[in-house]
Each structure stands twice: as C-alpha cells, then as structure tokens.
Tab-separated table of C-alpha atoms in Angstrom:
chain	number	residue	atom	x	y	z
A	29	MET	CA	-10.511	-25.197	-19.524
A	30	LEU	CA	-13.508	-22.914	-20.007
A	31	LEU	CA	-16.605	-24.434	-18.441
A	32	SER	CA	-20.209	-23.463	-17.937
A	33	PHE	CA	-21.458	-22.727	-14.440
A	34	ASP	CA	-23.148	-26.132	-14.198
A	35	GLU	CA	-20.035	-27.960	-15.417
A	36	THR	CA	-17.981	-26.103	-12.822
A	37	VAL	CA	-20.406	-27.063	-10.058
A	38	LYS	CA	-19.945	-30.720	-11.054
A	39	LYS	CA	-16.183	-30.337	-10.918
A	40	ILE	CA	-16.428	-28.849	-7.431
A	41	ALA	CA	-18.625	-31.776	-6.354
A	42	SER	CA	-15.862	-34.177	-7.381
A	43	GLY	CA	-13.787	-32.857	-4.473
A	44	GLN	CA	-10.680	-32.198	-6.541
A	45	LEU	CA	-8.635	-29.069	-5.897
A	46	LEU	CA	-9.644	-26.384	-8.398
A	47	HIS	CA	-8.519	-22.904	-9.372
A	48	ILE	CA	-11.429	-20.935	-10.832
A	49	ALA	CA	-11.384	-17.601	-12.644
A	50	GLY	CA	-14.524	-15.863	-13.755
A	51	ALA	CA	-17.147	-13.199	-13.401
A	52	GLU	CA	-17.927	-12.011	-9.906
A	53	LYS	CA	-21.615	-12.951	-10.297
A	54	LEU	CA	-20.742	-16.572	-11.105
A	55	LEU	CA	-17.998	-16.989	-8.509
A	56	LYS	CA	-20.319	-15.822	-5.733
A	57	LYS	CA	-22.927	-18.432	-6.689
A	58	LEU	CA	-20.572	-21.409	-6.744
A	59	PRO	CA	-20.969	-23.967	-3.949
A	60	CYS	CA	-18.307	-24.391	-1.305
A	61	GLY	CA	-15.587	-26.908	-2.022
A	62	ASN	CA	-11.879	-27.324	-2.532
A	63	TRP	CA	-11.287	-24.302	-4.703
A	64	LEU	CA	-10.003	-20.777	-4.780
A	65	GLY	CA	-10.978	-18.133	-7.262
A	66	GLY	CA	-10.678	-14.614	-8.525
A	67	SER	CA	-12.589	-12.253	-10.767
A	68	THR	CA	-11.884	-11.628	-14.422
A	69	GLU	CA	-14.034	-11.769	-17.531
A	70	TYR	CA	-11.114	-12.088	-19.937
A	71	PHE	CA	-9.602	-15.413	-20.930
A	72	MET	CA	-7.188	-17.072	-23.294
A	73	ALA	CA	-8.764	-20.394	-24.255
A	74	LYS	CA	-8.433	-23.050	-26.927
A	75	GLU	CA	-11.219	-21.158	-28.659
A	76	GLY	CA	-9.057	-17.992	-28.682
A	77	GLY	CA	-9.146	-14.793	-26.672
A	78	ILE	CA	-12.601	-14.351	-25.177
A	79	VAL	CA	-14.504	-11.915	-22.978
A	80	THR	CA	-17.410	-13.551	-21.156
A	81	ASP	CA	-19.375	-13.473	-17.925
A	82	ASP	CA	-21.063	-16.799	-18.731
A	83	LEU	CA	-18.081	-19.145	-18.489
A	84	LEU	CA	-15.470	-19.939	-15.881
A	85	TYR	CA	-11.854	-20.922	-16.415
A	86	VAL	CA	-11.056	-23.988	-14.301
A	87	ASN	CA	-7.695	-25.593	-13.551
A	88	GLU	CA	-7.716	-28.992	-11.841
A	89	PHE	CA	-4.790	-29.926	-9.626
A	90	ALA	CA	-4.246	-33.632	-9.032
A	91	TYR	CA	-2.526	-33.192	-5.679
A	92	ASN	CA	-3.892	-34.283	-2.353
A	93	GLU	CA	-1.802	-32.295	0.096
A	94	TYR	CA	-2.680	-28.607	0.073
A	95	ILE	CA	-3.820	-25.724	2.237
A	96	ILE	CA	-6.165	-22.993	1.038
A	97	THR	CA	-5.801	-19.827	3.080
A	98	THR	CA	-6.044	-16.044	2.997
A	99	TYR	CA	-3.663	-13.169	3.697
A	100	ASP	CA	-4.145	-9.502	4.411
A	101	ALA	CA	-1.622	-6.684	4.171
A	102	ASP	CA	-0.211	-7.536	7.599
A	103	THR	CA	0.116	-11.304	7.126
A	104	ILE	CA	1.209	-11.487	3.478
A	105	PRO	CA	4.940	-11.175	4.316
A	106	SER	CA	4.776	-14.620	5.957
A	107	ILE	CA	3.217	-16.359	2.952
A	108	MET	CA	6.318	-18.266	1.906
A	109	SER	CA	6.839	-19.526	5.435
A	110	ASP	CA	3.550	-21.369	5.023
A	111	ALA	CA	4.536	-22.874	1.657
A	112	PHE	CA	5.709	-26.449	1.264
A	113	ASP	CA	9.426	-26.971	0.666
A	114	ASN	CA	8.675	-29.024	-2.425
A	115	GLY	CA	5.642	-27.577	-4.073
A	116	PHE	CA	4.224	-24.291	-5.127
A	117	THR	CA	1.863	-21.603	-3.976
A	118	LEU	CA	-0.829	-20.195	-6.241
A	119	ILE	CA	-1.960	-16.750	-5.140
A	120	ILE	CA	-4.721	-14.371	-6.258
A	121	LEU	CA	-4.578	-10.718	-5.185
A	122	PRO	CA	-7.429	-8.193	-5.614
A	123	PHE	CA	-6.309	-5.315	-7.822
A	124	ASP	CA	-5.351	-2.108	-6.013
A	125	SER	CA	-5.958	-3.553	-2.555
A	126	ALA	CA	-3.532	-2.971	0.298
A	127	VAL	CA	-2.369	-6.580	0.112
A	128	HIS	CA	-1.726	-6.172	-3.637
A	129	ASN	CA	0.361	-3.067	-3.013
A	130	ILE	CA	2.353	-4.657	-0.182
A	131	TYR	CA	3.011	-7.759	-2.267
A	132	ALA	CA	4.111	-5.636	-5.228
A	133	ALA	CA	6.554	-3.606	-3.175
A	134	GLN	CA	7.928	-6.168	-0.756
A	135	ALA	CA	7.590	-9.705	-2.177
A	136	PRO	CA	11.292	-10.073	-3.047
A	137	GLU	CA	12.091	-9.509	0.633
A	138	PHE	CA	9.640	-12.104	1.980
A	139	LEU	CA	11.360	-14.875	3.900
A	140	GLY	CA	11.617	-17.987	1.712
A	141	MET	CA	10.910	-16.158	-1.547
A	142	PHE	CA	12.625	-17.635	-4.641
A	143	ILE	CA	13.769	-20.834	-2.909
A	144	LYS	CA	10.092	-21.738	-2.638
A	145	ASN	CA	7.771	-21.289	-5.604
A	146	ILE	CA	4.882	-18.894	-5.981
A	147	ALA	CA	2.857	-17.921	-9.033
A	148	GLY	CA	-0.504	-16.314	-9.505
A	149	TRP	CA	-2.407	-13.295	-10.623
A	150	VAL	CA	-4.225	-10.116	-9.783
A	151	SER	CA	-8.011	-10.196	-10.071
A	152	GLY	CA	-9.929	-7.387	-11.747
A	153	VAL	CA	-13.085	-6.258	-13.429
A	154	ASN	CA	-14.585	-5.881	-16.874
A	155	ALA	CA	-13.372	-2.463	-17.989
A	156	ASP	CA	-16.626	-1.890	-19.902
A	157	LYS	CA	-18.930	-2.508	-16.926
A	158	LYS	CA	-19.601	-0.276	-13.959
A	159	GLY	CA	-20.048	-1.332	-10.363
A	160	GLN	CA	-17.709	-4.303	-10.289
A	161	VAL	CA	-14.902	-4.750	-7.786
A	162	PRO	CA	-11.878	-7.060	-8.039
A	163	LEU	CA	-12.564	-10.112	-5.916
A	164	THR	CA	-10.903	-13.177	-4.500
A	165	ILE	CA	-12.806	-16.122	-3.042
A	166	ASN	CA	-11.846	-18.895	-0.681
A	167	GLY	CA	-14.022	-21.681	-2.022
A	168	GLN	CA	-13.785	-23.691	1.178
A	169	THR	CA	-15.650	-20.988	3.082
A	170	GLY	CA	-17.450	-19.294	0.200
A	171	ILE	CA	-16.260	-15.922	1.480
A	172	ALA	CA	-15.428	-13.293	-1.140
A	173	TYR	CA	-12.859	-10.617	-0.433
A	174	GLU	CA	-11.993	-7.212	-1.844
A	175	ASN	CA	-8.958	-6.783	0.380
A	176	MET	CA	-7.552	-10.255	1.020
A	177	ALA	CA	-5.312	-12.448	-1.064
A	178	VAL	CA	-6.360	-16.072	-1.337
A	179	ALA	CA	-3.715	-18.710	-1.831
A	180	VAL	CA	-3.282	-22.439	-2.010
A	181	HIS	CA	-0.051	-24.033	-0.886
A	182	ILE	CA	0.378	-27.317	-2.764
A	183	ARG	CA	2.836	-30.049	-1.948
A	184	ILE	CA	4.117	-32.106	-4.861
A	185	PRO	CA	5.828	-35.504	-4.755
A	186	ASP	CA	9.490	-35.438	-3.750
A	187	ASP	CA	10.612	-36.780	-7.137
A	188	LYS	CA	9.009	-33.849	-8.976
A	189	LEU	CA	10.190	-30.293	-9.511
A	190	VAL	CA	8.189	-27.131	-10.063
A	191	ASN	CA	9.216	-24.631	-12.701
A	192	ILE	CA	7.714	-21.177	-12.909
A	193	GLY	CA	8.416	-19.509	-16.219
A	194	ILE	CA	7.511	-16.329	-18.011
A	195	ILE	CA	7.049	-15.331	-21.604
A	196	ASN	CA	7.912	-11.736	-22.242
A	197	ILE	CA	7.552	-10.669	-25.840
A	198	PHE	CA	9.242	-7.341	-25.193
A	199	LYS	CA	12.934	-6.646	-25.606
A	200	PRO	CA	14.997	-3.713	-24.365
A	201	ASN	CA	15.362	-1.019	-26.987
A	202	LYS	CA	19.020	-0.787	-27.931
A	203	ASN	CA	18.702	2.980	-28.277
A	204	SER	CA	17.007	3.441	-24.916
A	205	PRO	CA	18.652	5.412	-22.155
A	206	VAL	CA	19.234	3.536	-18.924
A	207	LEU	CA	16.571	4.680	-16.476
A	208	GLU	CA	17.177	4.580	-12.724
A	209	PHE	CA	14.835	5.533	-9.913
A	210	ALA	CA	15.808	6.919	-6.540
A	211	GLN	CA	12.936	5.318	-4.652
A	212	GLU	CA	10.662	2.322	-4.927
A	213	GLY	CA	7.113	3.182	-5.908
A	214	PHE	CA	4.139	2.970	-8.254
A	215	SER	CA	4.334	6.704	-8.875
A	216	VAL	CA	7.279	8.666	-10.246
A	217	GLN	CA	8.079	12.255	-11.064
A	218	THR	CA	11.803	12.259	-11.715
A	219	CYS	CA	14.400	9.660	-12.580
A	220	LEU	CA	17.871	9.413	-14.033
A	221	ALA	CA	18.142	8.879	-17.799
A	222	ASP	CA	21.721	7.890	-18.619
A	223	GLY	CA	22.703	9.483	-15.329
A	224	LYS	CA	20.972	12.814	-15.930
A	225	GLU	CA	17.944	13.779	-13.833
A	226	VAL	CA	14.801	14.248	-15.890
A	227	VAL	CA	11.089	14.757	-15.301
A	228	LEU	CA	9.923	11.408	-16.616
A	229	ALA	CA	6.557	12.674	-17.916
A	230	ASN	CA	8.330	15.355	-19.943
A	231	PHE	CA	10.949	12.900	-21.129
A	232	LEU	CA	8.258	10.516	-22.379
A	233	LYS	CA	6.541	13.332	-24.290
A	234	GLN	CA	9.704	14.877	-25.718
A	235	ASN	CA	10.930	11.510	-26.960
A	236	ALA	CA	7.515	10.271	-28.168
A	237	ILE	CA	7.763	7.161	-26.013
A	238	ASP	CA	4.875	4.729	-26.556
A	239	THR	CA	3.561	4.044	-23.034
A	240	LYS	CA	1.716	0.941	-24.234
A	241	LEU	CA	5.150	-0.629	-24.167
A	242	PRO	CA	6.570	-1.435	-20.727
A	243	LEU	CA	9.778	-0.484	-19.051
A	244	ILE	CA	12.046	-3.507	-18.974
A	245	GLY	CA	14.079	-4.075	-15.842
A	246	ASP	CA	17.340	-6.005	-15.910
A	247	TYR	CA	17.165	-8.658	-13.179
A	248	SER	CA	20.535	-10.365	-13.620
A	249	GLY	CA	19.508	-11.799	-16.948
A	250	ALA	CA	15.742	-11.880	-16.544
A	251	ALA	CA	13.812	-9.167	-18.379
A	252	ILE	CA	11.007	-8.009	-16.079
A	253	ASN	CA	8.331	-5.604	-17.284
A	254	THR	CA	6.791	-2.666	-15.489
A	255	ALA	CA	3.778	-1.269	-17.349
A	256	PHE	CA	2.754	2.344	-17.597
A	257	LYS	CA	-0.667	3.091	-16.076
A	258	SER	CA	-1.008	6.812	-16.709
A	259	VAL	CA	0.854	10.028	-17.350
A	260	GLU	CA	-0.875	13.051	-15.875
A	261	ASN	CA	0.689	16.439	-15.272
A	262	ASP	CA	4.197	15.605	-14.092
A	263	VAL	CA	3.359	12.241	-12.544
A	264	VAL	CA	3.878	8.838	-14.158
A	265	GLU	CA	1.956	5.948	-12.601
A	266	PHE	CA	2.897	2.295	-13.095
A	267	TYR	CA	1.001	-0.975	-12.600
A	268	ALA	CA	3.897	-2.308	-10.533
A	269	PRO	CA	6.521	-0.477	-8.546
A	270	VAL	CA	9.879	0.520	-9.938
A	271	PHE	CA	12.869	-0.217	-7.710
A	272	PRO	CA	15.978	1.859	-7.044
A	273	HIS	CA	18.472	-0.956	-7.574
A	274	ILE	CA	17.185	-1.928	-11.032
A	275	LYS	CA	18.296	-0.511	-14.355
A	276	TYR	CA	15.431	-0.070	-16.820
A	277	ASN	CA	15.151	0.403	-20.570
A	278	PHE	CA	12.290	1.354	-22.816
A	279	SER	CA	11.022	-1.450	-25.038
A	280	GLU	CA	11.520	-2.161	-28.701
A	281	PRO	CA	8.231	-1.614	-30.575
A	282	ILE	CA	6.051	-4.651	-31.285
A	283	GLU	CA	4.656	-4.582	-34.808
A	284	ASP	CA	2.364	-7.607	-34.558
A	285	TYR	CA	1.405	-8.832	-31.086
A	286	ILE	CA	-0.215	-12.079	-32.219
A	287	LYS	CA	2.672	-12.980	-34.513
A	288	GLU	CA	5.180	-12.184	-31.793
A	289	PHE	CA	3.264	-14.187	-29.184
A	290	ASN	CA	2.798	-17.212	-31.358
A	291	GLU	CA	6.448	-17.187	-32.421
A	292	ARG	CA	7.474	-17.201	-28.767
A	293	LEU	CA	4.847	-19.783	-27.865
A	294	SER	CA	6.060	-22.081	-30.638
A	295	GLU	CA	9.168	-22.648	-28.495
A	296	PHE	CA	6.925	-24.170	-25.819
A	297	THR	CA	4.705	-26.571	-27.741
A	298	ASN	CA	5.895	-29.543	-25.682
A	299	VAL	CA	5.396	-27.796	-22.360
A	300	GLU	CA	2.369	-28.906	-20.361
A	301	ALA	CA	1.515	-26.115	-17.973
A	302	ILE	CA	-0.708	-26.846	-14.997
A	303	PHE	CA	-1.428	-23.128	-14.701
A	304	ALA	CA	-0.965	-20.099	-16.928
A	305	CYS	CA	-2.180	-16.531	-17.047
A	306	ASN	CA	-1.624	-13.602	-19.371
A	307	CYS	CA	-1.820	-9.871	-18.847
A	308	ILE	CA	-4.880	-7.768	-19.661
A	309	LEU	CA	-2.583	-5.204	-21.301
A	310	ASN	CA	-1.334	-7.840	-23.724
A	311	PHE	CA	-4.968	-8.796	-24.345
A	312	LEU	CA	-6.134	-5.210	-24.940
A	313	TYR	CA	-3.106	-3.683	-26.683
A	314	GLY	CA	-2.639	-6.845	-28.736
A	315	ASP	CA	-6.366	-6.985	-29.525
A	316	LEU	CA	-6.301	-10.686	-28.640
A	317	ALA	CA	-10.102	-11.092	-28.438
A	318	GLY	CA	-11.073	-13.718	-30.981
A	319	LYS	CA	-7.467	-14.443	-31.902
A	320	ASP	CA	-5.914	-17.883	-31.586
A	321	ILE	CA	-3.045	-18.451	-29.195
A	322	SER	CA	-1.407	-21.819	-29.586
A	323	THR	CA	-0.798	-22.770	-25.951
A	324	PHE	CA	-0.822	-21.578	-22.326
A	325	PHE	CA	-4.505	-21.021	-21.702
A	326	GLY	CA	-5.959	-19.386	-18.624
A	327	PRO	CA	-7.294	-16.170	-17.149
A	328	VAL	CA	-6.321	-12.782	-18.488
A	329	THR	CA	-5.224	-10.830	-15.476
A	330	PHE	CA	-4.513	-7.430	-13.968
A	331	GLY	CA	-0.996	-8.258	-12.864
A	332	GLU	CA	0.905	-11.529	-12.875
A	333	VAL	CA	2.919	-13.203	-10.149
A	334	ALA	CA	6.046	-15.180	-10.906
A	335	TYR	CA	7.614	-14.835	-7.468
A	336	GLN	CA	7.192	-11.080	-7.613
A	337	LEU	CA	4.570	-8.943	-9.306
A	338	LEU	CA	5.007	-8.610	-13.075
A	339	ASN	CA	3.204	-6.723	-15.834
A	340	GLN	CA	2.533	-7.427	-19.515
A	341	THR	CA	3.819	-10.960	-19.122
A	342	LEU	CA	2.565	-14.518	-19.555
A	343	VAL	CA	3.279	-16.713	-16.518
A	344	TYR	CA	3.163	-20.504	-16.496
A	345	VAL	CA	3.790	-23.312	-14.034
A	346	THR	CA	4.998	-26.803	-14.882
A	347	VAL	CA	5.645	-29.830	-12.703
A	348	THR	CA	8.039	-32.412	-14.105
B	6	MET	CA	27.847	-27.742	-5.275
B	7	ASP	CA	28.312	-25.044	-2.628
B	8	ILE	CA	29.299	-21.568	-3.696
B	9	THR	CA	32.336	-19.896	-2.086
B	10	ASN	CA	32.377	-16.444	-0.532
B	11	SER	CA	34.783	-15.369	-3.272
B	12	GLN	CA	32.382	-16.471	-6.020
B	13	MET	CA	29.480	-14.872	-4.192
B	14	HIS	CA	31.324	-11.576	-3.889
B	15	LYS	CA	32.024	-11.594	-7.637
B	16	ILE	CA	28.347	-12.193	-8.341
B	17	LEU	CA	27.187	-9.491	-5.930
B	18	THR	CA	29.530	-6.898	-7.407
B	19	GLY	CA	29.551	-8.094	-11.017
B	20	LYS	CA	27.242	-8.223	-14.002
B	21	GLN	CA	26.606	-11.910	-14.588
B	22	ASN	CA	23.399	-12.885	-16.335
B	23	PHE	CA	21.640	-16.083	-15.297
B	24	SER	CA	18.980	-18.057	-17.090
B	25	MET	CA	16.802	-19.481	-14.299
B	26	LEU	CA	14.093	-16.929	-13.460
B	27	SER	CA	13.960	-17.432	-9.699
B	28	PHE	CA	17.759	-17.502	-9.431
B	29	SER	CA	18.081	-14.273	-11.413
B	30	MET	CA	15.530	-12.628	-9.137
B	31	LEU	CA	17.234	-13.966	-5.998
B	32	ILE	CA	20.611	-12.614	-7.089
B	33	THR	CA	19.057	-9.249	-7.948
B	34	LYS	CA	17.542	-9.027	-4.468
B	35	GLN	CA	20.837	-9.979	-2.874
B	36	LYS	CA	22.773	-7.415	-4.909
B	37	ALA	CA	20.431	-4.686	-3.665
B	38	ILE	CA	20.882	-5.783	-0.054
B	39	TYR	CA	24.653	-6.165	-0.398
B	40	ALA	CA	24.925	-2.699	-1.915
B	41	ARG	CA	23.459	-1.346	1.335
B	42	ASP	CA	25.297	-3.714	3.667
B	43	SER	CA	28.626	-5.014	2.353
B	44	THR	CA	29.708	-6.659	5.592
B	45	PRO	CA	31.315	-10.121	5.835
B	46	ALA	CA	28.226	-11.297	7.729
B	47	ARG	CA	25.958	-10.235	4.888
B	48	LEU	CA	28.235	-11.881	2.322
B	49	GLN	CA	28.108	-15.104	4.316
B	50	ALA	CA	24.327	-14.898	4.536
B	51	CYS	CA	24.128	-14.487	0.752
B	52	THR	CA	26.526	-17.399	0.241
B	53	ASP	CA	24.464	-19.628	2.515
B	54	GLU	CA	21.213	-18.705	0.791
B	55	VAL	CA	22.590	-19.303	-2.696
B	56	SER	CA	24.223	-22.585	-1.656
B	57	GLY	CA	20.860	-23.767	-0.349
B	58	PHE	CA	19.210	-22.730	-3.590
B	59	ILE	CA	21.771	-24.567	-5.703
B	60	ARG	CA	21.477	-27.730	-3.625
B	61	LYS	CA	17.725	-27.720	-4.187
B	62	TYR	CA	17.685	-26.863	-7.878
B	63	SER	CA	21.029	-28.140	-9.201
B	64	ALA	CA	19.285	-30.505	-11.620
B	65	VAL	CA	17.615	-27.637	-13.484
B	66	MET	CA	20.235	-24.881	-13.317
B	67	ARG	CA	23.258	-26.415	-14.978
B	68	ALA	CA	23.911	-23.398	-17.201
B	69	ASP	CA	23.920	-21.093	-14.201
B	70	ILE	CA	26.126	-23.445	-12.204
B	71	THR	CA	28.610	-23.383	-15.077
B	72	ILE	CA	28.712	-19.579	-14.915
B	73	ILE	CA	29.323	-19.707	-11.168
B	74	SER	CA	31.991	-22.378	-11.387
B	75	GLU	CA	33.949	-20.237	-13.864
B	76	LEU	CA	34.128	-17.277	-11.463
C-alpha cells in the first residue's frame, strides 16, 4: 500500500517485517527497524500508476522467522545457500551496480537456484531528476548502499508453498527470425538470425524493428523478456544479458498496453500476492501514469527478479 | 515421483515445454550445462536435481509431471 512518511514510520514502530520502496530522500530518513528498501519514485497502486517522491510503497510480511542481509558482487553467488528451504528470498539490487551485473549474468548458476525461491527488483531513479543514484537500504542498520544488494530470507510455515509468477504481455512474433547469440552479455554486435550471421543493429534498422518491444527468450515453455536499452553505431545494449543457449524472437506489437495488461490481469483476480512489482519500461512505454491497473500493486522497477533477472515483466509472489 | 535417467536425457535433448516457471528455468539451465558436458555423471546430477525438485513441488506441478511421465 502507498503510505505517507509518517504512516510508514508508525508501521516500522510496530516491529513487523516490511518491504519499502520509495524516494531516496524518504528512505534515508526512515528510522531503523525490521525493513529493507530500495529507491524508485514510480508505483502501481490502487489509485493507478503514480510518480511521487512523497509516498512510500509498503508491503507487510506476517512472518516471524527471517534474516535481513546484504550481498556484494563477491558474495551474491551464495545467496540461495542462505535461503530457507521452505520460504522465499526478496532481493533488491541497485541498478547498474557490480552486484546487479553479476546477478544478471550468473543467477541461474547459483547453488540452490530454482529449488529455493527468490523474487525482487532493481532499484533506480526518477528519470526526470538529476543527481539521484539507485539505492538499497538495510533498515535494521539504516545503511544505504549504491553497490550492495539487500535481501530478506523469509521462512514460511511447512504447510504452505510459495509461488513466484510472472505476467508477460508480450508474445513471440510468428514472423520473427530465431535469434541466437554466441556469448552471454548485455552488449551485442552480431548474432545469428535464422542461422545467418548479421550485425544486429543493422538488422534492427533494415527490418524496422520496434526496440520498445523486448526480445523473447524460449525457456522450455516460459517466455522471458530481454529489453533493448540502446542502439548506437553497431552496438546493441540490453537491460539484461542475452545467453548463448537461448533462442530468441522479436515480439508481436502491442496495440494497447493498458487493455492488454488488464486482460491478462483479469485471469488473476482471485490471486492475493504478498509482493508484486512491474517494469519501468511497461510504465513508460505503456504510459501507465494515472491509469488503473486492476491488481498486483507495488513498485515500478528497473529490472525484475523471478529467480533470474527479467525485463518488461510483472512479477508476483503468493503463499498458499 | 523420481525421474529416470532415460526421461532426463529426453528432456535435456528434446523440446518439451513446461508450465511451472521455476521448473522451466531449471530445465533450461540444465540443458545448457548438458550441451557442454554430456557425461553420464552430469546426466545423473541433472536427474538428482530434478527428482529433488519434483519431490518438493509435486503438489503444484501436476501438468509438468504428466509430461515427464509420458516420456
């Protein structure tokens, strides 16, 4: 829920475990307590899509057994070893930090990944303001980080199960070539398109590919997005790495983001998520500010985590 | 249900689609590793990991278990 600073302070005083997303200036002023947080000024709330540095998005977790901790680029590979067997980990990574890049490239290889549950998001800044940096905060110490991930490992009762789900409104374009990359990376010059080597930047231009639409990777039935960041000279940059063992397609165009989102969300009206986040690219490209979304409220983020790093995706966590 | 090495090999070299997100991602990771290292030891390691996964999540992956059992 979106709360004022004073309402959030009261929540912290209650001692309950909290996840807090909000403006850097507010997060840094919050008192110490059982919380972790990250910076964003974009939110999906019951009131609709909103950009604000006056309110904080707060999730309360009614679990008593948890560990809030931090990871740097060297320690992040052990994160799932610290997770509870029955539970989930909520992680926040500062955008474009070393720990963000290591997580993006290597998370699938982390010991315990997939059999244990991890979800979360990448913190960021307000694109219209200068001087901000993506932050994470360990609320127990009050320390803010530009280069550390903060995470909470939560144990849930043995008779409950965690489900981490995604909502991806994009579909592979049936006319798309199959794209394959020789190396893992955020940055690409060449790739194979239907088996033929091409300069990707040229291929995008020659085929009038809309780079607001992500590449869609085929993960044994799961459609996983990788978003374009920039195309300059002959170099294509992505917001998440592409991988050599994945086959990618371009996306079908989306004519109406809001309509598409709400149609997909209507399939989930009975789902009670304890955490959700949605991508800043969906927010910006879909012009979601001021628009109503029917469910799955939370921070709008600069990368999403559902086990591994995702782009242009809504992530949610349920416990049933 | 435990998966057999034969079923695991078919998954690692086939094109099955699964519905559970984490299982789909796990299989994708394993396929990449097995493509680099197709030894019996690696196959066994994949089988053990997937069997552990299925034991933990069998209640919520019935559709995927059906796909595996038909291999």
